[in-house]
Tab-separated table of C-alpha atoms (C1' of nucleotides) in Angstrom:
chain	number	residue	atom	x	y	z
D	184	UNK	CA	49.102	106.214	42.380
D	185	UNK	CA	45.984	108.605	43.621
D	186	UNK	CA	44.314	108.748	47.006
D	187	UNK	CA	43.943	105.198	48.358
D	188	UNK	CA	40.751	105.055	50.228
D	189	UNK	CA	39.829	102.191	52.322
D	190	UNK	CA	39.850	99.250	50.671
D	191	UNK	CA	36.668	96.159	50.385
D	192	UNK	CA	34.166	98.958	52.876
D	193	UNK	CA	32.231	101.902	51.974
D	194	UNK	CA	33.664	105.403	51.434
D	195	UNK	CA	32.631	106.355	54.836
D	196	UNK	CA	34.276	110.089	54.030
D	197	UNK	CA	31.622	110.836	51.283
D	198	UNK	CA	28.690	113.191	52.935
D	199	UNK	CA	26.526	112.984	49.852
D	200	UNK	CA	26.517	109.293	50.681
D	201	UNK	CA	23.695	108.754	52.656
D	202	UNK	CA	23.941	104.925	53.632
D	203	UNK	CA	27.743	104.996	54.094
D	204	UNK	CA	27.862	106.142	58.248
D	205	UNK	CA	24.925	103.590	59.017
D	206	UNK	CA	26.833	100.757	56.341
D	207	UNK	CA	30.057	101.307	58.331
D	208	UNK	CA	28.794	99.969	60.814
D	209	UNK	CA	26.947	96.968	59.740
D	210	UNK	CA	28.986	95.805	56.720
D	211	UNK	CA	30.595	92.323	57.166
D	212	UNK	CA	28.625	89.026	56.487
D	213	UNK	CA	28.934	88.512	60.163
D	214	UNK	CA	28.191	92.125	61.750
D	215	UNK	CA	24.243	92.336	61.975
D	216	UNK	CA	23.761	88.616	62.803
D	217	UNK	CA	25.992	89.436	65.846
D	218	UNK	CA	23.367	92.958	66.484
D	219	UNK	CA	20.316	90.892	66.171
D	220	UNK	CA	21.127	88.348	68.353
D	221	UNK	CA	21.910	91.194	71.015
D	222	UNK	CA	19.114	92.695	70.833
D	223	UNK	CA	16.683	90.064	72.240
D	224	UNK	CA	19.078	91.226	75.337
D	225	UNK	CA	22.927	90.876	76.971
D	226	UNK	CA	24.155	87.354	75.440
D	227	UNK	CA	27.230	85.931	76.272
D	228	UNK	CA	30.042	84.675	74.726
D	229	UNK	CA	29.489	80.744	73.863
D	230	UNK	CA	25.749	82.201	73.148
D	231	UNK	CA	26.509	83.600	70.562
D	232	UNK	CA	28.181	80.796	68.834
D	233	UNK	CA	25.326	78.552	69.727
D	234	UNK	CA	23.794	81.091	67.673
D	235	UNK	CA	25.750	81.031	64.573
D	236	UNK	CA	27.111	78.213	64.388
D	237	UNK	CA	28.304	78.499	61.501
D	238	UNK	CA	30.490	81.216	62.691
D	239	UNK	CA	34.122	80.100	63.971
D	240	UNK	CA	35.526	81.864	67.366
D	241	UNK	CA	38.133	83.697	65.324
D	242	UNK	CA	35.364	85.360	63.321
D	243	UNK	CA	33.392	86.171	66.063
D	244	UNK	CA	36.133	87.544	68.542
D	245	UNK	CA	36.905	89.875	65.199
D	246	UNK	CA	33.212	91.259	65.467
D	247	UNK	CA	32.951	91.152	68.470
D	248	UNK	CA	35.924	93.275	69.172
D	249	UNK	CA	35.005	95.679	66.021
D	250	UNK	CA	31.660	96.618	67.080
D	251	UNK	CA	32.924	97.227	70.564
D	252	UNK	CA	35.295	99.590	68.965
D	253	UNK	CA	33.057	101.135	67.293
D	254	UNK	CA	30.604	101.779	70.305
D	255	UNK	CA	27.760	99.305	68.814
D	256	UNK	CA	28.379	96.563	71.666
D	257	UNK	CA	29.907	96.914	75.722
D	258	UNK	CA	32.365	94.055	76.728
D	259	UNK	CA	32.068	93.029	80.190
D	260	UNK	CA	33.839	90.245	82.077
D	261	UNK	CA	32.626	88.683	85.283
D	262	UNK	CA	35.719	87.904	87.429
D	263	UNK	CA	33.957	84.569	88.123
D	264	UNK	CA	35.368	80.804	87.360
D	265	UNK	CA	34.819	79.743	84.494
D	266	UNK	CA	34.935	82.387	83.091
D	267	UNK	CA	31.973	84.985	81.499
D	268	UNK	CA	31.543	86.967	79.335
D	269	UNK	CA	29.066	89.459	77.855
D	270	UNK	CA	28.081	91.040	74.994
D	271	UNK	CA	25.326	93.828	74.875
D	272	UNK	CA	24.529	96.364	72.795
D	273	UNK	CA	24.748	99.754	74.169
D	274	UNK	CA	22.872	103.161	72.463
D	275	UNK	CA	23.849	103.155	69.931
D	276	UNK	CA	23.844	99.409	68.902
D	277	UNK	CA	20.641	99.750	69.773
D	278	UNK	CA	19.382	103.137	67.152
D	279	UNK	CA	20.430	99.996	64.056
D	280	UNK	CA	17.582	97.547	65.604
D	281	UNK	CA	15.226	99.242	62.150
D	282	UNK	CA	17.646	98.430	59.587
D	283	UNK	CA	18.439	94.837	60.686
D	284	UNK	CA	14.295	94.531	61.701
D	285	UNK	CA	13.747	95.418	58.634
D	286	UNK	CA	16.238	93.008	56.499
D	287	UNK	CA	14.719	90.141	58.944
D	288	UNK	CA	11.146	90.790	57.581
D	289	UNK	CA	11.952	90.498	54.482
D	290	UNK	CA	14.227	87.888	54.815
D	291	UNK	CA	10.507	86.134	56.329
D	292	UNK	CA	9.006	87.523	53.470
D	293	UNK	CA	10.603	86.556	50.778
D	294	UNK	CA	11.366	82.710	52.535
D	295	UNK	CA	7.293	82.941	52.343
D	296	UNK	CA	6.759	83.899	48.783
D	297	UNK	CA	10.034	81.125	47.963
D	298	UNK	CA	8.116	77.990	49.747
D	299	UNK	CA	4.830	79.216	48.789
D	300	UNK	CA	6.145	78.360	44.702
P	93	UNK	CA	36.659	68.297	55.630
P	94	UNK	CA	33.546	69.039	56.958
P	95	UNK	CA	30.762	70.618	54.602
P	96	UNK	CA	32.733	73.286	52.922
P	97	UNK	CA	30.390	76.120	52.720
P	98	UNK	CA	30.413	79.246	50.315
P	99	UNK	CA	32.932	81.797	51.974
P	100	UNK	CA	32.552	85.813	53.082
P	101	UNK	CA	28.591	86.112	52.592
P	102	UNK	CA	26.635	85.031	55.220
P	103	UNK	CA	25.724	81.679	55.478
P	104	UNK	CA	22.334	81.250	53.185
P	105	UNK	CA	21.680	77.681	53.816
P	106	UNK	CA	21.188	77.646	57.248
P	107	UNK	CA	17.016	78.506	57.570
P	108	UNK	CA	17.160	78.971	61.014
P	109	UNK	CA	19.627	82.208	60.148
P	110	UNK	CA	16.539	85.139	60.098
P	111	UNK	CA	18.574	87.533	58.292
P	112	UNK	CA	19.335	85.098	55.165
P	113	UNK	CA	18.063	85.386	52.653
P	114	UNK	CA	17.606	89.666	52.597
P	115	UNK	CA	21.898	89.488	53.236
P	116	UNK	CA	22.846	87.536	50.347
P	117	UNK	CA	20.811	90.411	48.160
P	118	UNK	CA	21.765	93.914	49.560
P	119	UNK	CA	25.345	92.556	50.705
P	120	UNK	CA	28.386	93.649	49.509
P	121	UNK	CA	29.898	97.126	50.147
P	122	UNK	CA	28.482	99.218	46.920
P	123	UNK	CA	24.937	96.662	46.637
P	124	UNK	CA	22.951	99.051	49.143
P	125	UNK	CA	24.547	102.272	47.239
P	126	UNK	CA	23.357	100.717	44.006
P	127	UNK	CA	20.012	100.126	44.808
P	128	UNK	CA	19.382	103.200	46.684
P	129	UNK	CA	19.875	105.332	43.294
P	130	UNK	CA	17.904	103.378	41.378
P	131	UNK	CA	14.835	103.609	43.795
P	132	UNK	CA	13.198	106.885	43.158
P	133	UNK	CA	13.456	105.378	38.691
P	134	UNK	CA	15.337	104.214	35.836
P	135	UNK	CA	18.888	105.460	35.924
P	136	UNK	CA	21.871	104.869	33.304
P	137	UNK	CA	25.152	103.610	33.674
P	138	UNK	CA	26.629	106.927	33.806
P	139	UNK	CA	24.458	108.059	36.173
P	140	UNK	CA	25.005	105.854	38.418
P	141	UNK	CA	28.782	106.770	38.367
P	142	UNK	CA	28.023	109.962	38.502
P	143	UNK	CA	26.019	108.750	41.934
P	144	UNK	CA	28.805	106.875	43.199
P	145	UNK	CA	31.711	108.628	42.189
P	146	UNK	CA	33.766	106.722	44.297
P	147	UNK	CA	33.356	103.313	42.646
P	148	UNK	CA	34.342	102.523	40.106
P	149	UNK	CA	33.613	100.618	36.647
P	150	UNK	CA	34.464	97.285	37.047
P	151	UNK	CA	32.935	96.874	40.598
P	152	UNK	CA	29.838	98.752	39.202
P	153	UNK	CA	29.282	96.606	36.637
P	154	UNK	CA	29.755	93.920	38.676
P	155	UNK	CA	27.084	94.721	40.993
P	156	UNK	CA	24.996	95.630	38.166
P	157	UNK	CA	25.466	92.301	36.496
P	158	UNK	CA	25.441	90.678	40.663
P	159	UNK	CA	22.118	92.232	41.105
P	160	UNK	CA	20.804	91.413	37.172
P	161	UNK	CA	20.756	87.223	37.563
P	162	UNK	CA	19.592	87.345	41.342
P	163	UNK	CA	16.281	89.635	40.165
P	164	UNK	CA	16.612	91.990	41.657
P	165	UNK	CA	17.080	94.586	39.244
P	166	UNK	CA	16.773	94.555	35.160
P	167	UNK	CA	18.964	95.525	32.481
P	168	UNK	CA	17.699	97.057	29.205
P	169	UNK	CA	20.021	98.297	26.059
P	170	UNK	CA	19.043	100.377	23.977
P	171	UNK	CA	20.039	99.890	20.990
P	172	UNK	CA	20.873	104.363	19.963
P	173	UNK	CA	24.386	105.671	19.354
P	174	UNK	CA	25.733	106.167	21.410
P	175	UNK	CA	24.060	102.675	22.962
P	176	UNK	CA	22.255	103.608	26.287
P	177	UNK	CA	21.607	101.284	28.691
P	178	UNK	CA	19.282	101.789	31.831
P	179	UNK	CA	18.986	100.180	34.677
P	180	UNK	CA	15.519	99.653	37.206
P	181	UNK	CA	14.526	97.965	40.125
P	182	UNK	CA	12.645	95.052	40.135
P	183	UNK	CA	9.840	94.213	42.068
P	184	UNK	CA	11.684	91.861	44.002
P	185	UNK	CA	14.007	94.763	43.915
P	186	UNK	CA	11.332	97.113	45.206
P	187	UNK	CA	10.557	94.916	48.006
P	188	UNK	CA	14.537	95.219	49.799
P	189	UNK	CA	13.520	100.035	49.669
P	190	UNK	CA	12.588	99.094	53.358
P	191	UNK	CA	15.821	97.724	54.859
P	192	UNK	CA	17.663	100.352	52.810
P	193	UNK	CA	15.177	103.800	53.698
P	194	UNK	CA	15.911	102.128	57.300
P	195	UNK	CA	19.682	102.199	56.640
P	196	UNK	CA	19.449	105.988	55.052
P	197	UNK	CA	18.087	107.740	57.794
P	198	UNK	CA	19.800	106.077	60.290
P	199	UNK	CA	22.971	107.341	58.910
P	200	UNK	CA	21.452	110.665	58.627
P	201	UNK	CA	20.080	110.347	62.664
P	202	UNK	CA	23.649	109.769	63.179
P	203	UNK	CA	25.188	112.734	60.767
P	204	UNK	CA	23.037	114.638	62.398
P	205	UNK	CA	24.413	113.894	66.337
P	206	UNK	CA	27.964	113.678	65.911
P	207	UNK	CA	27.378	117.119	63.961
P	208	UNK	CA	25.357	118.707	66.984
P	209	UNK	CA	28.330	117.452	69.443
K	228	DC	C1'	28.796	105.517	26.302
K	229	DG	C1'	28.951	100.954	28.331
K	230	DG	C1'	31.297	98.332	28.899
K	231	DC	C1'	35.305	94.099	29.576
K	232	DA	C1'	39.961	91.778	30.466
K	233	DT	C1'	44.212	91.734	33.660
K	234	DC	C1'	47.071	92.763	37.447
K	235	DC	C1'	47.150	93.753	42.041
K	236	DT	C1'	45.559	95.136	47.169
K	237	DA	C1'	43.346	94.065	50.897
K	238	DA	C1'	39.950	92.693	54.306
K	239	DT	C1'	36.959	88.213	55.457
K	240	DA	C1'	35.972	84.196	56.179
K	241	DG	C1'	38.003	78.964	57.620
K	242	DA	C1'	40.209	75.096	59.844
K	243	DT	C1'	43.009	73.386	63.911
K	244	DA	C1'	45.634	73.872	67.648
K	245	DC	C1'	46.735	75.939	71.579
K	246	DT	C1'	45.227	78.704	76.894
K	247	DG	C1'	44.238	80.859	81.225
U	71	DC	C1'	34.393	79.142	78.918
U	72	DA	C1'	36.507	82.446	75.767
U	73	DG	C1'	39.451	82.868	74.271
U	74	DT	C1'	44.254	83.392	70.869
U	75	DA	C1'	47.784	82.038	67.185
U	76	DT	C1'	48.609	80.316	63.086
U	77	DC	C1'	48.039	79.516	58.330
U	78	DT	C1'	45.240	79.332	54.000
U	79	DA	C1'	40.909	80.814	51.323
U	80	DT	C1'	37.762	82.998	48.742
U	81	DT	C1'	36.531	87.780	47.590
U	82	DA	C1'	35.100	92.829	46.993
U	83	DG	C1'	37.675	95.850	45.186
U	84	DG	C1'	40.841	99.268	42.708
U	85	DA	C1'	44.065	100.624	38.623
U	86	DT	C1'	44.803	100.518	34.158
U	87	DG	C1'	44.156	99.604	29.163
U	88	DC	C1'	41.864	98.057	25.343
U	89	DC	C1'	36.864	97.748	22.299
U	90	DG	C1'	32.542	98.412	19.563
DNA sequence: CGGCATCCTAATAGATACTG
DNA sequence: CAGTATCTATTAGGATGCCG
């Protein structure tokens, strides 16, 4: 059993791999969407769920916790009633925007091309 | 049982989801790396394995087949001895480069910042 | 050289029900 | 409102061995 690397993720510990650092922050099917919807400004849990109706609460929670741990976003609890929790991009999170932006633009262009057929 | 969507992938069929089209082409831990290493020009299977020592042959094959099926790259077999197979980006594949490029640049900047600490 | 077949683990994600 | 708990399913990826 040789070496046992972390599975299902880009192998971060290889510096010769030029995409690894950023990929480890945006990998996951929902991660880029979360970052995208936060790029316009802070947003609450329920609003994010509304933005992405197809994601389950569990998965959204998991992604948010993960991104918080990695320093991409911040989580602030407002002890009101009913309680509200706000998520916002950190400076690190904002550094990822060029990639997300590029993905959005390519998606739009490809979608346009398809509908033009 | 309501609607049964495709699992473990960004939900392509939601047009209101602005990242879906591109994400469906670059999702997967190794996919962006493959596209990146092909961006400099056509490349053979063995060369790609050399570029990404951490990927197994099986996974690399799977990613290449997948990308070929989606029209991102082309596969051409040269019936020499020993056989050689060359992969190259298609025009569609080249459209994805801005996103890959952005990921590479962010990775480099973040790596620089870390080493500057 | 460039695969494919087989078996395996781990990560991601979905459904549903429940809670402070 | 913003989660947590539990259970299950799908998939990505890894290890190994064989083949034209």
